[in-house]
Coordinates of C-alpha atoms in Angstrom, one line a residue:
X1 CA 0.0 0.0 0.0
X2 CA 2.8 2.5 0.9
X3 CA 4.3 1.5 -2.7
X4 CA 1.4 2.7 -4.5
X5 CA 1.4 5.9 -2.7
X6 CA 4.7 6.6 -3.8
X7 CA 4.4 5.7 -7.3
X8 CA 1.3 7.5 -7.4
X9 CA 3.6 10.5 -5.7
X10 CA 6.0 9.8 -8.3
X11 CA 3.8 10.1 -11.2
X12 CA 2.3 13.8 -10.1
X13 CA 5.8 15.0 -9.5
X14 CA 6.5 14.4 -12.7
X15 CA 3.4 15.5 -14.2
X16 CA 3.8 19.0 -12.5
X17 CA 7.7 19.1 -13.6
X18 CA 5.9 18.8 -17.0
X19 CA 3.5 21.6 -16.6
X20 CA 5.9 23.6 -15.2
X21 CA 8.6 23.0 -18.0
X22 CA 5.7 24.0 -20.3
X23 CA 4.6 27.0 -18.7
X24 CA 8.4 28.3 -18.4
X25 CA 8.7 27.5 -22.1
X26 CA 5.4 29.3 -23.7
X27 CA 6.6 32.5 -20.8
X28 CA 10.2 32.7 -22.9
X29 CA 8.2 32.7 -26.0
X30 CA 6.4 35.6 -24.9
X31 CA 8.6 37.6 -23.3
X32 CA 11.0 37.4 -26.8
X33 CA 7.8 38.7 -28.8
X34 CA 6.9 41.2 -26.4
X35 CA 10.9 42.5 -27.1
X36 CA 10.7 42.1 -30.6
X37 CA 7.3 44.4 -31.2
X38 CA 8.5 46.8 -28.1
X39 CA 11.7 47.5 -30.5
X40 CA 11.9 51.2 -32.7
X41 CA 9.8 50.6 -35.5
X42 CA 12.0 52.6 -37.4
X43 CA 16.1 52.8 -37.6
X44 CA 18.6 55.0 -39.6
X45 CA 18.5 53.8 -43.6
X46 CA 18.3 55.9 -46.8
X47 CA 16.9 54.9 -49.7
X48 CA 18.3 55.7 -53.0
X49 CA 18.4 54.4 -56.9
X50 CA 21.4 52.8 -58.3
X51 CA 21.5 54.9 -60.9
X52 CA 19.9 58.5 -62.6
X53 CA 20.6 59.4 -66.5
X54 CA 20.0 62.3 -67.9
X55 CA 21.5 64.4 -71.3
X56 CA 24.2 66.9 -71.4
X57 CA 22.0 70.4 -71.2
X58 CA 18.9 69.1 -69.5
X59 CA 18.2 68.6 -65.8
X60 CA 18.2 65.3 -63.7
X61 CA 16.9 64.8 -60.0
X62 CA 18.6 62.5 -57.6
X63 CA 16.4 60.8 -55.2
X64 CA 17.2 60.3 -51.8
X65 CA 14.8 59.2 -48.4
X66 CA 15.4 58.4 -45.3
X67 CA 14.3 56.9 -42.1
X68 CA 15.4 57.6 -38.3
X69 CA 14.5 56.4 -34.8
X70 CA 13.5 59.8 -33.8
X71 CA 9.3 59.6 -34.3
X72 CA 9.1 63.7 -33.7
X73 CA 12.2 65.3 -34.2
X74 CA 11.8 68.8 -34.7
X75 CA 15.5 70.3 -34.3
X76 CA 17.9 71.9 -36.2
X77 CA 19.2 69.5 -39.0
X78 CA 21.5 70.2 -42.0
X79 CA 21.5 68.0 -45.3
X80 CA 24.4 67.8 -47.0
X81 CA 25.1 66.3 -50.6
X82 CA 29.2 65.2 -52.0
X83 CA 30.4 64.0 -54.9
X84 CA 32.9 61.2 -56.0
X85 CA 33.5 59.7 -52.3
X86 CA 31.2 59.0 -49.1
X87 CA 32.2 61.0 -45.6
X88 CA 35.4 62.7 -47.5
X89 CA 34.5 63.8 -50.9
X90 CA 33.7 67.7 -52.1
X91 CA 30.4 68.8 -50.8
X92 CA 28.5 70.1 -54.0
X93 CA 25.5 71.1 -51.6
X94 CA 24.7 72.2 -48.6
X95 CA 21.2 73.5 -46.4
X96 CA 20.5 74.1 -42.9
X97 CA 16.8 74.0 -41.2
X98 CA 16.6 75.5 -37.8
X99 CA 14.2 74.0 -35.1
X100 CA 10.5 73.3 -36.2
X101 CA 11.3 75.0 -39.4
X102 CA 10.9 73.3 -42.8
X103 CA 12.7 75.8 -44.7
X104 CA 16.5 74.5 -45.2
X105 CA 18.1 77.5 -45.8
X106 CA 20.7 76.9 -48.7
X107 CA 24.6 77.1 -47.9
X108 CA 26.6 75.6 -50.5
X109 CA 25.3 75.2 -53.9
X110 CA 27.9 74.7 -56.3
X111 CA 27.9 76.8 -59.7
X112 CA 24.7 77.4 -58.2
X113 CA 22.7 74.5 -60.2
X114 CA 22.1 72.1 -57.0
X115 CA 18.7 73.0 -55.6
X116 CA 17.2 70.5 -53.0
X117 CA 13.8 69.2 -54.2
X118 CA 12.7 67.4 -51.0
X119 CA 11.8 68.5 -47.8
X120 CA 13.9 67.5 -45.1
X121 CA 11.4 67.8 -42.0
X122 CA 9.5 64.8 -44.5
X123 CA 12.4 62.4 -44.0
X124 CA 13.1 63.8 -48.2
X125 CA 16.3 65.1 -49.3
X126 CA 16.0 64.4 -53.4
X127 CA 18.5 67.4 -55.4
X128 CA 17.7 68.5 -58.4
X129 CA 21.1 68.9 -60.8
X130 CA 20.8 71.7 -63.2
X131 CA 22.2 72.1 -66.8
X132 CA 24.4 69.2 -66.9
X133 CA 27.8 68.5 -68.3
X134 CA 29.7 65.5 -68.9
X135 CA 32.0 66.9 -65.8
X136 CA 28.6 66.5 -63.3
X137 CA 29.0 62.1 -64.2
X138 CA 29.6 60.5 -61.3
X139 CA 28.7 58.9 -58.1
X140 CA 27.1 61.5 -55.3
X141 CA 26.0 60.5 -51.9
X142 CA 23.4 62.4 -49.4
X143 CA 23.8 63.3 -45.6
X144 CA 21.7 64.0 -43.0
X145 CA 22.5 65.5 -39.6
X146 CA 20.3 66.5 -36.6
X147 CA 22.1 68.9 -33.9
X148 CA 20.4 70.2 -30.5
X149 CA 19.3 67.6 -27.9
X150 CA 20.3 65.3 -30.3
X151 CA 23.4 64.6 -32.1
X152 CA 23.3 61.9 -34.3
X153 CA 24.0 62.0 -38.6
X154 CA 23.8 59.3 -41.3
X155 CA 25.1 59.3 -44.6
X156 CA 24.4 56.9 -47.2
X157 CA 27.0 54.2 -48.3
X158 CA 26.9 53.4 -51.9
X159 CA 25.4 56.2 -53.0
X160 CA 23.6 57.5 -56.6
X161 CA 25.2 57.1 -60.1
X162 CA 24.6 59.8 -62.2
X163 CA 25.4 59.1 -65.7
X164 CA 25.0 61.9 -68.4
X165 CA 24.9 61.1 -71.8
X166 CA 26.2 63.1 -75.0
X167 CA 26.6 63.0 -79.0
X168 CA 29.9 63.7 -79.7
X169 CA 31.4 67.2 -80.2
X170 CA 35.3 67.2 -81.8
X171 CA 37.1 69.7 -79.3
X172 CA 40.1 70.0 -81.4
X173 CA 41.8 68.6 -84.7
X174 CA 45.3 70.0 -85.6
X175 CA 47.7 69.4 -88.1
X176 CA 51.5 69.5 -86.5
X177 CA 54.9 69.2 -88.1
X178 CA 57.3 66.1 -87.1
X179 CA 61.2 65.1 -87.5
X180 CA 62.5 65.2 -91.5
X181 CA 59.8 68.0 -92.8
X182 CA 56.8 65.2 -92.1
X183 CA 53.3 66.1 -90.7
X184 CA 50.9 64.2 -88.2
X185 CA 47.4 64.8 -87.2
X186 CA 45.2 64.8 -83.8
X187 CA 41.6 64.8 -83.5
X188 CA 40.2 64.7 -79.8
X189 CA 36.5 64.2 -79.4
X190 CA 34.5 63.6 -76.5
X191 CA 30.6 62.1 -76.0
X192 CA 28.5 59.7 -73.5
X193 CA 28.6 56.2 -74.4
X194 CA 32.8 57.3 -75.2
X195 CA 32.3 58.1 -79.4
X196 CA 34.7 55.8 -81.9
X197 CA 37.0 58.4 -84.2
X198 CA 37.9 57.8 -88.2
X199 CA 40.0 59.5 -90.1
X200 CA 39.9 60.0 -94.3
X201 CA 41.3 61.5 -96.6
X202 CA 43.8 61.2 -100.0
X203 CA 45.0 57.7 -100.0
X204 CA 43.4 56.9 -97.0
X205 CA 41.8 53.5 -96.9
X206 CA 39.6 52.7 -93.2
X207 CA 40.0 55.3 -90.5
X208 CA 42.5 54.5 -87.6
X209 CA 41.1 53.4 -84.3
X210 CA 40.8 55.7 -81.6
X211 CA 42.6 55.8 -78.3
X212 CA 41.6 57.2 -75.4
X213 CA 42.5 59.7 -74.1
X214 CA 45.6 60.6 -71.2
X215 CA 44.8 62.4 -68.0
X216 CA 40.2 61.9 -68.3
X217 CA 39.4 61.0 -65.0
X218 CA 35.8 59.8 -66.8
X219 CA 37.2 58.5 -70.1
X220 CA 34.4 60.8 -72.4
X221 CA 37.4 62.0 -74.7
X222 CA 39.1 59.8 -77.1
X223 CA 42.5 60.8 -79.7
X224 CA 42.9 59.6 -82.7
X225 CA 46.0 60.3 -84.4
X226 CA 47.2 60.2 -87.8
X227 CA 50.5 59.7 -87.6
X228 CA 52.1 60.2 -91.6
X229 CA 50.2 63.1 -94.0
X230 CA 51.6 61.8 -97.3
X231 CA 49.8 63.8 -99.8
X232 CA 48.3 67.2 -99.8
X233 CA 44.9 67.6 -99.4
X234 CA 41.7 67.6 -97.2
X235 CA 41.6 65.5 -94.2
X236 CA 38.4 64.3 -91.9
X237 CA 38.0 63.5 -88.6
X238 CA 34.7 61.6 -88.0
X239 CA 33.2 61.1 -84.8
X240 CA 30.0 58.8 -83.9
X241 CA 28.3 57.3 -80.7
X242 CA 24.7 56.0 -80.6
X243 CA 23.3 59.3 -79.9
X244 CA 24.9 60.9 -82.7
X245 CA 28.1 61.8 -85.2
X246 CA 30.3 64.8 -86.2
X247 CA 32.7 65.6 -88.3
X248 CA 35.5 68.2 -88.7
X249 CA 38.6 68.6 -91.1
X250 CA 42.1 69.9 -91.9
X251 CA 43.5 70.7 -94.8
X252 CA 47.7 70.5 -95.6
X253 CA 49.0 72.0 -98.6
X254 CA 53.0 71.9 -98.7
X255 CA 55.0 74.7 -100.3
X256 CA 56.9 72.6 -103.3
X257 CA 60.3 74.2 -104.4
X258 CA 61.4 75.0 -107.6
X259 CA 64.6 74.0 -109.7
X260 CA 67.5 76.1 -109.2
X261 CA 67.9 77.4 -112.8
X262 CA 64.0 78.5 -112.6
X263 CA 65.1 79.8 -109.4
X264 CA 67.7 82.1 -110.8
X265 CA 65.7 82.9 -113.9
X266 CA 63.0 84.5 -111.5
X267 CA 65.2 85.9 -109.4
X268 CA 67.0 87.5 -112.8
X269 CA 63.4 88.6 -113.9
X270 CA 62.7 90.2 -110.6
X271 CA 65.8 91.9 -110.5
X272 CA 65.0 93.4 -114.2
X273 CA 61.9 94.7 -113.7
X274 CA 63.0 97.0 -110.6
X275 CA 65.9 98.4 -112.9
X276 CA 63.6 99.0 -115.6
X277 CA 60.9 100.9 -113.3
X278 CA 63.7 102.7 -111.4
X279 CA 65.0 104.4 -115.3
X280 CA 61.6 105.3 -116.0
X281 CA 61.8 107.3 -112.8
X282 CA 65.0 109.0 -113.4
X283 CA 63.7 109.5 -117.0
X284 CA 60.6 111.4 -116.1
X285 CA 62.6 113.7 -113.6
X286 CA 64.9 114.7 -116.4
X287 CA 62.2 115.6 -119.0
X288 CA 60.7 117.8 -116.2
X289 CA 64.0 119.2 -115.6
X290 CA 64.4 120.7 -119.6
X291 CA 61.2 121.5 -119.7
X292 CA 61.0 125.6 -121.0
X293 CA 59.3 128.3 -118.9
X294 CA 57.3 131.0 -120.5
X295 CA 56.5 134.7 -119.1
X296 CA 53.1 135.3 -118.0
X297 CA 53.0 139.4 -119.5
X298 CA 49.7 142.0 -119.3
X299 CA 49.1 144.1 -121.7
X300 CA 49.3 147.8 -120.9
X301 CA 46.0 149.4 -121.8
X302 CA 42.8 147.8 -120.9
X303 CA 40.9 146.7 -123.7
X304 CA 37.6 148.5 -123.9
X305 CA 34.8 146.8 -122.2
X306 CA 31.5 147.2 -124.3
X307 CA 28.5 149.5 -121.5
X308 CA 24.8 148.7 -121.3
X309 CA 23.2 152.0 -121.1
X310 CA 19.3 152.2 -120.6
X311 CA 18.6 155.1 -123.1
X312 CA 18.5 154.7 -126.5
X313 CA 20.4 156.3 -129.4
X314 CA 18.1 158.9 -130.6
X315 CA 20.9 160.4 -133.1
X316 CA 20.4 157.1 -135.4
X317 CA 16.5 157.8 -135.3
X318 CA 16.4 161.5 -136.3
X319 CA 17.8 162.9 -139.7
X320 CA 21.5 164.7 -139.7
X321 CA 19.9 168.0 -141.5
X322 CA 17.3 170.5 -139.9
X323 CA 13.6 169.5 -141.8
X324 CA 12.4 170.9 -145.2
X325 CA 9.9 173.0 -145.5
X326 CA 6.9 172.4 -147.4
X327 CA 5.8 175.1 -149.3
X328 CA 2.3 174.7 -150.7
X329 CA 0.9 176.7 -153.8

């Protein structure tokens, strides 16, 4: 009898141990999801596209958003865009907001075509690029920072691409003089994708290939030389991407001697033709020279000038005699 009670004993020990392993158990689980949901619902993190492409000339807008632990942060925050590196490159842009104010008052604006697009208080700080250049390609990165009661800034990693695309444009083409009286040519063009150069011209067959470039941190100008101008003429430097071609051109013309006895017979010609002009001269100051001078003279007495008079001649009207008398019967 006192066996069974101790088995039975036995049994609802281990029965409670159960319940009690059980109850410890589904209490852990718990208490880890009450942690997990009481976490920030929010951290630091920026969002941003890989990549923004735009033409040369136009405008492109670089997203950027971000997220913080702060639910209602209303201090003064500045937001900061650089360009090329994360934490240590150039700063292109620059705004400040002071506390509970959603203007971000600008600071830094480089050639002053960076304008922020976003608002900052709305977790937003997107820039807007204007009039691009094939210079503004690159990788840019954007930067938040809250001062006050709380000091705390986050700046995106990886950043945005921007790539800016371009037909080609030929910045220079020049013929230039080598050893032993030869000639070379160089044609430099740049463009977004990087354009392929040609050159033609008088015995020309297909246009050298193009190399790029020394010293282009981006690699959007490419050289092509020609290195041997054999004949005299017209020479073309072609330049083509997929967005579009151009062309520019050179002319060489070479000053060809002539034979030394032509040489001297022009020489002899030249010579001639001064001595002949220079005996015309002296010629024409000698005939001046014997040339006779006559006397101007006046003659003494006036000739008699011929006098209107306004009263007539009455002695050719009148008879020279007195008038007969008439006598009548």
């Amino acid at each position: 009898m006192e066996g069974s009670f101790q088995l039975l004993a036995s049994l609802m020990c281990i029965i409670l141990m159960g319940s009690f392993v059980r109850t410890k158990r589904d209490t852990t689980r718990n208490l880890l999801n009450t942690e997990l949901h009481s976490a920030p619902a929010q951290r630091w993190s920026m969002k941003l596209p890989a990549e923004v492409s735009a033409a040369a000339g136009e405008a492109a807008v670089l997203p950027c958003t971000f997220t913080h632990p702060h639910r209602h942060y209303d201090g003064p925050l500045t937001a900061i865009w650089r360009a090329g590196e994360p934490y240590t490159g150039p700063q292109v842009f620059r705004c400040a907001a002071a506390r509970s104010s959603e203007l971000c008052q600008t600071a830094l604006s480089l050639h002053g075509r960076f304008r922020l697009l976003g608002n900052p208080r709305r977790n937003d700080l997107s820039l807007r690029v204007e009039r691009l250049a094939l210079a503004d390609d690159g990788r840019y990165f954007c930067r938040v920072e809250f001062a006050g009661d709380v000091h705390e800034r986050y700046e995106s990693r990886h950043g945005v691409r921007l790539r800016v695309t371009a037909a080609p444009r030929i910045v220079n083409i020049s013929v230039l003089p080598g050893p032993a009286h030869a000639f070379h040519a160089l044609c430099t063009a740049e463009g977004e994708p990087p354009p392929t150069l040609a050159w033609s011209g008088p015995a020309l067959g297909n246009g050298l290939a193009s190399v790029p470039s020394p010293g282009q941190d981006h690699g959007h100008q490419v050289t092509a030389e020609l290195p041997v101008l054999a004949h005299d003429g017209r020479y073309t430097c072609a330049a083509s991407n997929s967005l579009g071609r151009a062309e520019a051109s050179v002319y060489l013309f070479r000053f060809h001697g002539a034979s030394r006895a032509s040489t001297i017979a022009l020489l002899l010609g030249a010579l001639g033709l001064k001595v002949l002009l220079l005996l015309g001269v002296l010629a024409a100051r000698a005939a001046a020279r014997r040339r006779p001078e006559y006397p101007v003279t006046q003659d003494a007495s006036p000739r008699p000038q011929a006098q209107e008079s306004n009263y007539e001649n009455l002695g050719q009207m009148s008879p020279q005699g007195p008038p007969a008398a008439m006598c009548s019967p």
